[in-house]
Short mmCIF file of C-alpha atoms in Angstrom, two decimals:
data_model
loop_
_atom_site.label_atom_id
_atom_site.label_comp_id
_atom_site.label_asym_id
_atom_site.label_seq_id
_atom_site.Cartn_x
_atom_site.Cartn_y
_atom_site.Cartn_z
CA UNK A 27 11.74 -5.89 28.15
CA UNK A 28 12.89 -7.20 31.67
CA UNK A 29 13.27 -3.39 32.56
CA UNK A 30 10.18 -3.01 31.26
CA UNK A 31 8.74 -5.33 33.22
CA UNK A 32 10.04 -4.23 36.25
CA UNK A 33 9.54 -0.92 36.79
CA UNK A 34 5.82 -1.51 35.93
CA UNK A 35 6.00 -4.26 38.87
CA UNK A 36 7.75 -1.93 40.99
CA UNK A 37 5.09 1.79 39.66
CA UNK A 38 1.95 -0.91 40.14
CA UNK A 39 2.90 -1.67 43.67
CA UNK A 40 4.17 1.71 44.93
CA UNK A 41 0.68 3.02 43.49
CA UNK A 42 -1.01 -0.35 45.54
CA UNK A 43 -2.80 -2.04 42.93
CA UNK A 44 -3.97 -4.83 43.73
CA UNK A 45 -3.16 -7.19 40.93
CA UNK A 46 -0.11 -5.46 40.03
CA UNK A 47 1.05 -8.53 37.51
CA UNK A 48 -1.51 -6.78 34.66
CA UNK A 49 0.34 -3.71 34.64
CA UNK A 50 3.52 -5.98 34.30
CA UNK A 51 1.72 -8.16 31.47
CA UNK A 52 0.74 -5.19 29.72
CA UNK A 53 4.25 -3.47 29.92
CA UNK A 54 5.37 -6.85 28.21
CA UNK A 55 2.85 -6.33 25.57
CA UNK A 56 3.66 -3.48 24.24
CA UNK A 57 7.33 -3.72 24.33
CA UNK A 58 7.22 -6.96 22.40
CA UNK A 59 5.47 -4.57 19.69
CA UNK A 60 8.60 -2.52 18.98
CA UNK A 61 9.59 -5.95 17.39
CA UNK A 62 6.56 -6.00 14.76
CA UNK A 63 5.67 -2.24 14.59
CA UNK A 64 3.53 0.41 15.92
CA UNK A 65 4.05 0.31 19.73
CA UNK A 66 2.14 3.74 20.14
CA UNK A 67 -1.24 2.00 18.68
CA UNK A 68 -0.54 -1.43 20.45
CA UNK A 69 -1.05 0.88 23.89
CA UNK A 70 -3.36 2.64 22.78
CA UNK A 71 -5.30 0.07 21.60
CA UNK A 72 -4.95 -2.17 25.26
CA UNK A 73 -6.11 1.06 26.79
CA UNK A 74 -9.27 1.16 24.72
CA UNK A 75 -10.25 -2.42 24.93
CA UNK A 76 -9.39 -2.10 28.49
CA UNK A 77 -11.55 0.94 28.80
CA UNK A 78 -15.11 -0.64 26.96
CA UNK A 79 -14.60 -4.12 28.33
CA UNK A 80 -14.21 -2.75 31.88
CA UNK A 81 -17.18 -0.58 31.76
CA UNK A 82 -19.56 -3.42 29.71
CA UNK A 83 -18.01 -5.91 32.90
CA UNK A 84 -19.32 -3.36 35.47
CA UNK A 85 -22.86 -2.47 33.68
CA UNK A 86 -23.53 -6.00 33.31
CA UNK A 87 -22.49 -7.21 36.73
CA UNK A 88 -25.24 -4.80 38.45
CA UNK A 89 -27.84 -5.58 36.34
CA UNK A 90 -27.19 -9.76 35.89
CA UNK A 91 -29.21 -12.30 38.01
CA UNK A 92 -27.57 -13.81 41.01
CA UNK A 93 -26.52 -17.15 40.80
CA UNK A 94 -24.38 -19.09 38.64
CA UNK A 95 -26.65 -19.37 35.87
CA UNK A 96 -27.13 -16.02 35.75
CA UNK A 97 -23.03 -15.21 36.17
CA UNK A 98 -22.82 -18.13 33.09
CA UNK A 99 -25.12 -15.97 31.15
CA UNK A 100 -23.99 -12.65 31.51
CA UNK A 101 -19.80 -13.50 30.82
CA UNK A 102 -21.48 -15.45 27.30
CA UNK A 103 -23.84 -12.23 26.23
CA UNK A 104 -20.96 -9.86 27.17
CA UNK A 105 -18.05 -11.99 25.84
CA UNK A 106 -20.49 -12.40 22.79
CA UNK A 107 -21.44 -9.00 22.06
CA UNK A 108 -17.55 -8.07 22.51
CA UNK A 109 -16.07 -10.38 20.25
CA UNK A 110 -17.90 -9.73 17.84
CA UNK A 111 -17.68 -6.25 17.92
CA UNK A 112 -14.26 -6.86 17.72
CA UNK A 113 -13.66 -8.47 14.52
CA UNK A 114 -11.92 -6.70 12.65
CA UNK A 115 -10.89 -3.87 15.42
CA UNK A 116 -7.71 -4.72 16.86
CA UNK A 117 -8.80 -2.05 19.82
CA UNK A 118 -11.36 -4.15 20.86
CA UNK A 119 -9.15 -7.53 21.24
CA UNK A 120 -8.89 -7.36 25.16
CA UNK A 121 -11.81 -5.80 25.69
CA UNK A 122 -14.07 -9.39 26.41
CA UNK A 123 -11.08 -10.57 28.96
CA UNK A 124 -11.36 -7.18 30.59
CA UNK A 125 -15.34 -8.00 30.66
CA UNK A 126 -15.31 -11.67 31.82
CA UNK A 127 -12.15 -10.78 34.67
CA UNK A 128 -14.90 -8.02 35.94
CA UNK A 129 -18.15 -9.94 35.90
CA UNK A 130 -16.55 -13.25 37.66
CA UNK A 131 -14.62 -10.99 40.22
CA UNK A 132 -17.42 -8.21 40.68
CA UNK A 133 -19.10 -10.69 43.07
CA UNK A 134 -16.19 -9.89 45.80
CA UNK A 135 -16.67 -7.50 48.61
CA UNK A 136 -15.17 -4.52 46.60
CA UNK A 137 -18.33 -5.04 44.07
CA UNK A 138 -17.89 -4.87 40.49
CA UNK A 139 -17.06 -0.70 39.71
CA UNK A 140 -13.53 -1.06 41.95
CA UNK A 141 -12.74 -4.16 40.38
CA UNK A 142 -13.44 -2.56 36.90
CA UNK A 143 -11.19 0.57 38.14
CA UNK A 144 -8.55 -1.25 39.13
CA UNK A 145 -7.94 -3.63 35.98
CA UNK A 146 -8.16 -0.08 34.25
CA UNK A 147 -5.12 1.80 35.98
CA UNK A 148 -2.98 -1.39 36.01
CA UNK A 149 -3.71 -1.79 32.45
CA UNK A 150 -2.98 2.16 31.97
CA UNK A 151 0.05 1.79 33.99
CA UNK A 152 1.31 -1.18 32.59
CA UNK A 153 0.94 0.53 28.95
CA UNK A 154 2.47 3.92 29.76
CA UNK A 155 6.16 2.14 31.16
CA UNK A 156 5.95 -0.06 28.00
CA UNK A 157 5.86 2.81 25.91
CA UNK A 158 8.20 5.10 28.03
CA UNK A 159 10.55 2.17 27.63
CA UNK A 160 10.26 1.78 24.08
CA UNK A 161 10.87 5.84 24.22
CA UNK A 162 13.83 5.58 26.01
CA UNK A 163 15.93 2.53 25.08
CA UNK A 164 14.73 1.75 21.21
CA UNK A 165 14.27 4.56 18.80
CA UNK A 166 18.26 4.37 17.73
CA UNK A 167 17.63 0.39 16.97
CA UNK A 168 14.30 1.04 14.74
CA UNK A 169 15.72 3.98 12.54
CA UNK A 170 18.61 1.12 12.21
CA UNK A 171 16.24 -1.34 11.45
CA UNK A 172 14.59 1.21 8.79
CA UNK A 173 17.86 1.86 7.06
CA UNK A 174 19.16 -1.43 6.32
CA UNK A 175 15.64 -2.70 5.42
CA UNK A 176 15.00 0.55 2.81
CA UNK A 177 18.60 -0.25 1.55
CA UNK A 178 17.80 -3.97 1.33
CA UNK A 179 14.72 -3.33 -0.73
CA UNK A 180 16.47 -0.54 -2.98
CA UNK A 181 18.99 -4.04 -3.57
CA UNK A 182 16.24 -5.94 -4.39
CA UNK A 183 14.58 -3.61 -6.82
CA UNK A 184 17.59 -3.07 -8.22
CA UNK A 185 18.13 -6.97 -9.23
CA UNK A 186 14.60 -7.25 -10.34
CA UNK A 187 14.78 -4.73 -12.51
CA UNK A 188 18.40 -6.07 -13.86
CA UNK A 189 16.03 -9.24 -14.86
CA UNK A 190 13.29 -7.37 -16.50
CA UNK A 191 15.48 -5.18 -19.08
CA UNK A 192 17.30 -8.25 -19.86
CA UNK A 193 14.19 -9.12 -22.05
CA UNK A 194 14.21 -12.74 -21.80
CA UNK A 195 10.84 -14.84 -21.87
CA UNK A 196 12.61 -17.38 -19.90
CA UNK A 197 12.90 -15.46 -17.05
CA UNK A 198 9.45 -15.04 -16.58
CA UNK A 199 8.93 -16.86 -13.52
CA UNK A 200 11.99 -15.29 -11.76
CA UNK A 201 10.29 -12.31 -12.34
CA UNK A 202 6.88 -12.89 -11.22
CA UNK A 203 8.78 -14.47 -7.83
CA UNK A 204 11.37 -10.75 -7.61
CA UNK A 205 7.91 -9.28 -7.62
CA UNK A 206 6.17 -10.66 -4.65
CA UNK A 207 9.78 -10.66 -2.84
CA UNK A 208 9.67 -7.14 -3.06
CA UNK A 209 6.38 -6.25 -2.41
CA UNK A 210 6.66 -8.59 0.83
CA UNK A 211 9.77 -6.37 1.53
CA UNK A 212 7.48 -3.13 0.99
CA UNK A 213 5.31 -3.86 3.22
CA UNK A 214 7.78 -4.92 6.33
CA UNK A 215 9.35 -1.79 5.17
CA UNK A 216 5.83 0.27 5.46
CA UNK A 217 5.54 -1.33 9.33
CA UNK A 218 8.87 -0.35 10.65
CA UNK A 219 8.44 2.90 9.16
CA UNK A 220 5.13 3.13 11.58
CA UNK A 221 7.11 1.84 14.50
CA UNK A 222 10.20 4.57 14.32
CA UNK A 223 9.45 7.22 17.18
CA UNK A 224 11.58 10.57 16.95
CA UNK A 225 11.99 12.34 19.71
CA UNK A 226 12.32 16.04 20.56
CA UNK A 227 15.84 17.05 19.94
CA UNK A 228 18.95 17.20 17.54
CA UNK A 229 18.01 13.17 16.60
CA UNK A 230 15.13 14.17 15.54
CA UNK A 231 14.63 13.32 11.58
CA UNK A 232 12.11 15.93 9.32
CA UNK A 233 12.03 13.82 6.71
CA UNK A 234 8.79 11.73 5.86
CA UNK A 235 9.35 8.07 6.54
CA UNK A 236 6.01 7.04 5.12
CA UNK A 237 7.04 9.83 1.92
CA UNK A 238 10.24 7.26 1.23
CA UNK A 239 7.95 4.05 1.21
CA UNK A 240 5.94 5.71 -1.10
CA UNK A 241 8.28 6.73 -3.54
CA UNK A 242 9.66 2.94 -3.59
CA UNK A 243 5.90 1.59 -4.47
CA UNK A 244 6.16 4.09 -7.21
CA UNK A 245 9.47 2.70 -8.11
CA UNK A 246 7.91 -0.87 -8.35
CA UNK A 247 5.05 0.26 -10.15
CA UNK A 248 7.39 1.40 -12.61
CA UNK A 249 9.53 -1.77 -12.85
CA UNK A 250 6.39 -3.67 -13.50
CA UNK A 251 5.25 -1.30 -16.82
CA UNK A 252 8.97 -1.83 -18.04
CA UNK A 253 8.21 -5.34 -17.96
CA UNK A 254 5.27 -4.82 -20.20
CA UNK A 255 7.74 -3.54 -22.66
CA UNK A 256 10.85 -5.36 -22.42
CA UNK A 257 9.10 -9.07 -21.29
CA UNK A 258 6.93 -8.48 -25.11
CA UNK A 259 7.53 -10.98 -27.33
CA UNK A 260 10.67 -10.15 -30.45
CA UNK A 261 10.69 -6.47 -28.30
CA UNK A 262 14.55 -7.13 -26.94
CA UNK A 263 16.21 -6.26 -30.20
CA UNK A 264 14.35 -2.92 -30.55
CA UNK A 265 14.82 -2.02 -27.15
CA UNK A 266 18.43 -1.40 -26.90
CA UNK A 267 18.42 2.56 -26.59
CA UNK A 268 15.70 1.89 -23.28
CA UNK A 269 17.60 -0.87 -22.36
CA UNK A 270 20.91 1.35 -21.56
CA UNK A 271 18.50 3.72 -20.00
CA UNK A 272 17.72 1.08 -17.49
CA UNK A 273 20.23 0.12 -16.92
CA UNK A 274 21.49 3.28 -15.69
CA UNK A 275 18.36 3.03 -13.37
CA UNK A 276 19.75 -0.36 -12.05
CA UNK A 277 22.98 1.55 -10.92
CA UNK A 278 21.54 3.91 -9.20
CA UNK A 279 18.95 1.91 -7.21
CA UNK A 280 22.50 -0.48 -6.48
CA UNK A 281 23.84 2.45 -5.41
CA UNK A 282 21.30 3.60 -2.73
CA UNK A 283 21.32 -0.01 -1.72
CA UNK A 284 25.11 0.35 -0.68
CA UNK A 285 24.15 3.90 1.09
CA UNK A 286 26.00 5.87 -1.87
CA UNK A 287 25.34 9.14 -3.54
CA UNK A 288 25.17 8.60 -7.78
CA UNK A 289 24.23 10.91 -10.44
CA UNK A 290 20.51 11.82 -10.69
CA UNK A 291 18.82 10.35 -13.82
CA UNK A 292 17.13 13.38 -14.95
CA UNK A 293 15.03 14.17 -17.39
CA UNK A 294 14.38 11.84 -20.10
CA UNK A 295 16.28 11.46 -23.46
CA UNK A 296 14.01 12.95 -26.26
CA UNK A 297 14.60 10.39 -28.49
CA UNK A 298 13.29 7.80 -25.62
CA UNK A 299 10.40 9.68 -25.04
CA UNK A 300 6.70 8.33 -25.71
CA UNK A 301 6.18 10.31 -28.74
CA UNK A 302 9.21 8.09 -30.17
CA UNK A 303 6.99 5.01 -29.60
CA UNK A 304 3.84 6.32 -31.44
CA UNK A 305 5.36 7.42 -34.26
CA UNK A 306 6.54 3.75 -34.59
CA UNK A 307 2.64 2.27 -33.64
CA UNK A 308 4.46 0.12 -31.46
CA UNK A 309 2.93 -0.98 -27.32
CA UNK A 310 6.67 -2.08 -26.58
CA UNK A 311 8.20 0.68 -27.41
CA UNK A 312 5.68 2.80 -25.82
CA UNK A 313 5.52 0.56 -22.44
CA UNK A 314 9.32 1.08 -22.07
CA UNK A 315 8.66 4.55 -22.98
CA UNK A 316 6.59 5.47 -20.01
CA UNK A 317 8.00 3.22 -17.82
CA UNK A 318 11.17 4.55 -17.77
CA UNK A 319 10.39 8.41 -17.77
CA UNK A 320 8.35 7.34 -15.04
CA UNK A 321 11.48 5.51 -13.32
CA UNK A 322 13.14 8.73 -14.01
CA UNK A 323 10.84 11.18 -12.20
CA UNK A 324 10.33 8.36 -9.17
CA UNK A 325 13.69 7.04 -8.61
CA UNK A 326 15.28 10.80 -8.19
CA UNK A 327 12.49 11.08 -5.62
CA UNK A 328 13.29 8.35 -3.88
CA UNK A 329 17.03 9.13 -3.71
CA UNK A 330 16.27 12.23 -2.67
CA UNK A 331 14.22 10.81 0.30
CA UNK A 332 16.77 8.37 1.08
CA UNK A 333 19.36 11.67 1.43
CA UNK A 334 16.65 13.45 4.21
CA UNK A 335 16.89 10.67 6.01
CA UNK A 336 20.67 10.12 6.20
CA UNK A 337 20.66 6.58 4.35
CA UNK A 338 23.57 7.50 2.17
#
């Protein structure tokens, strides 16, 4: 970030803006992104807002009233209009400052348009050295950060699941809270996924980031129709051929959690499969049933997405 910061201070001034402190502001901005996720849209986004709220600023600076009722008036309509335009559109955030900066300053000697210009290339510049930054000194830590939080979550889901085939009413709650842990962990996963950048070159990953978190949603999805079989009341005790299938499943997601290669699951064992369930008339049964040829088809595709990606 402080190198960030200062080659925007140093690009600003060799170009001679005037207010070269927004290009450094803006450099900050979007390096402080690479923490949350999505750098590329955080710039793009400042450019935007920068973009509509300097050309509303300009428009409505020639055409307000002189005075300072009529300067009062025209940073409230324009501020107004913008922020509300806004909610909701994260591109549109800056985009009232932007306005008010150019109405208040357009009454200078350099008139409205330059000042509108200028707040638009520091802006511009400031964005462009944030993201050449990010370029250049982060993607190695965010494919990090992507690894150890996909193997964290294929931990989790592998625990969670543990608790479900154990087929105990008590843990219930446990359950319910493994869920929402995961899903929490999902979605950070979905973000950093977003924020990885690959560059040209032999670094440069093929594999489908947003394909991996995916597949683990699926994987979730299928932990939560197990539940509906093994969590059923008096289902444990007819449950123990699914339950060893499973528990295979458990192994396998504690394996990619440790960055190790296991045996697919493959297809699933005839004499597990759904057709098993309705000759029985029994929603357990047939709720383990799916669940778990569904695990099988979904947690092969995840492993095989973790192996494109070099996590084990």
């Amino acid at each position: 970030m402080a190198v960030g910061a200062m080659a925007a201070l140093y690009l600003a001034t060799a170009l001679d803006l005037p207010h070269p402190y927004w290009s450094v502001i803006s450099a900050i901005v979007v390096i402080q992104a690479s923490v949350g996720g999505g750098v590329l849209t955080v710039a793009r986004d400042r450019a935007i807002g920068t973009l509509t709220g300097a050309f509303v600023g300009a428009a409505v600076a020639f055409v307000r009233p002189e005075g300072m009722a009529g300067l009062a008036a025209a940073i409230a309509v324009s501020t107004a209009a913008l922020a509300f335009l806004g909610a909701g559109r994260a591109w549109l955030k800056i985009a009232p400052v932007t306005a008010t900066i150019v109405i208040a300053g357009g009454t200078g000697a350099d008139g409205p348009a330059s000042l509108a210009l200028d707040r638009v290339m520091e802006i511009l510049v400031g964005s462009g050295v944030g993201v050449i930054s990010i370029l250049a000194l982060f993607p190695r830590h965010a494919r990090q950060t992507f690894k150890l939080q996909a193997r964290d979550a294929a931990g989790k889901a592998s625990a969670l699941l543990a608790l479900v085939a154990r087929g105990d009413s008590d843990d219930a709650s446990e359950i319910s809270k493994g869920h929402a842990d995961l899903k929490r962990r999902l979605d950070g996963l979905g973000q950093t996924a977003k924020n990885v950048i690959d560059l040209p070159g032999p670094q440069r990953e093929t594999a489908d980031r947003a394909a991996l978190v995916r597949a683990f949603w699926r994987v979730r999805s299928d932990i939560v129709i197990l539940g509906r079989g093994f969590q059923a009341e008096g289902a444990a005790p007819r449950l123990g051929p699914w339950s060893l299938g499973a528990r295979r499943a458990v192994e396998r997601l504690e394996a990619l959690s440790q960055g190790r290669e296991s045996e697919p699951l493959g297809s699933l064992d005839p004499t597990l499969a759904l057709s098993v369930a309705e000759d029985h008339d029994d929603m357990a049964l047939g709720a383990a049933a799916i669940g778990l040829a569904h695990m099988h088809r979904d947690l092969d595709d995840l492993a095989e997405r973790f192996r494109d990606l070099g996590l084990i």
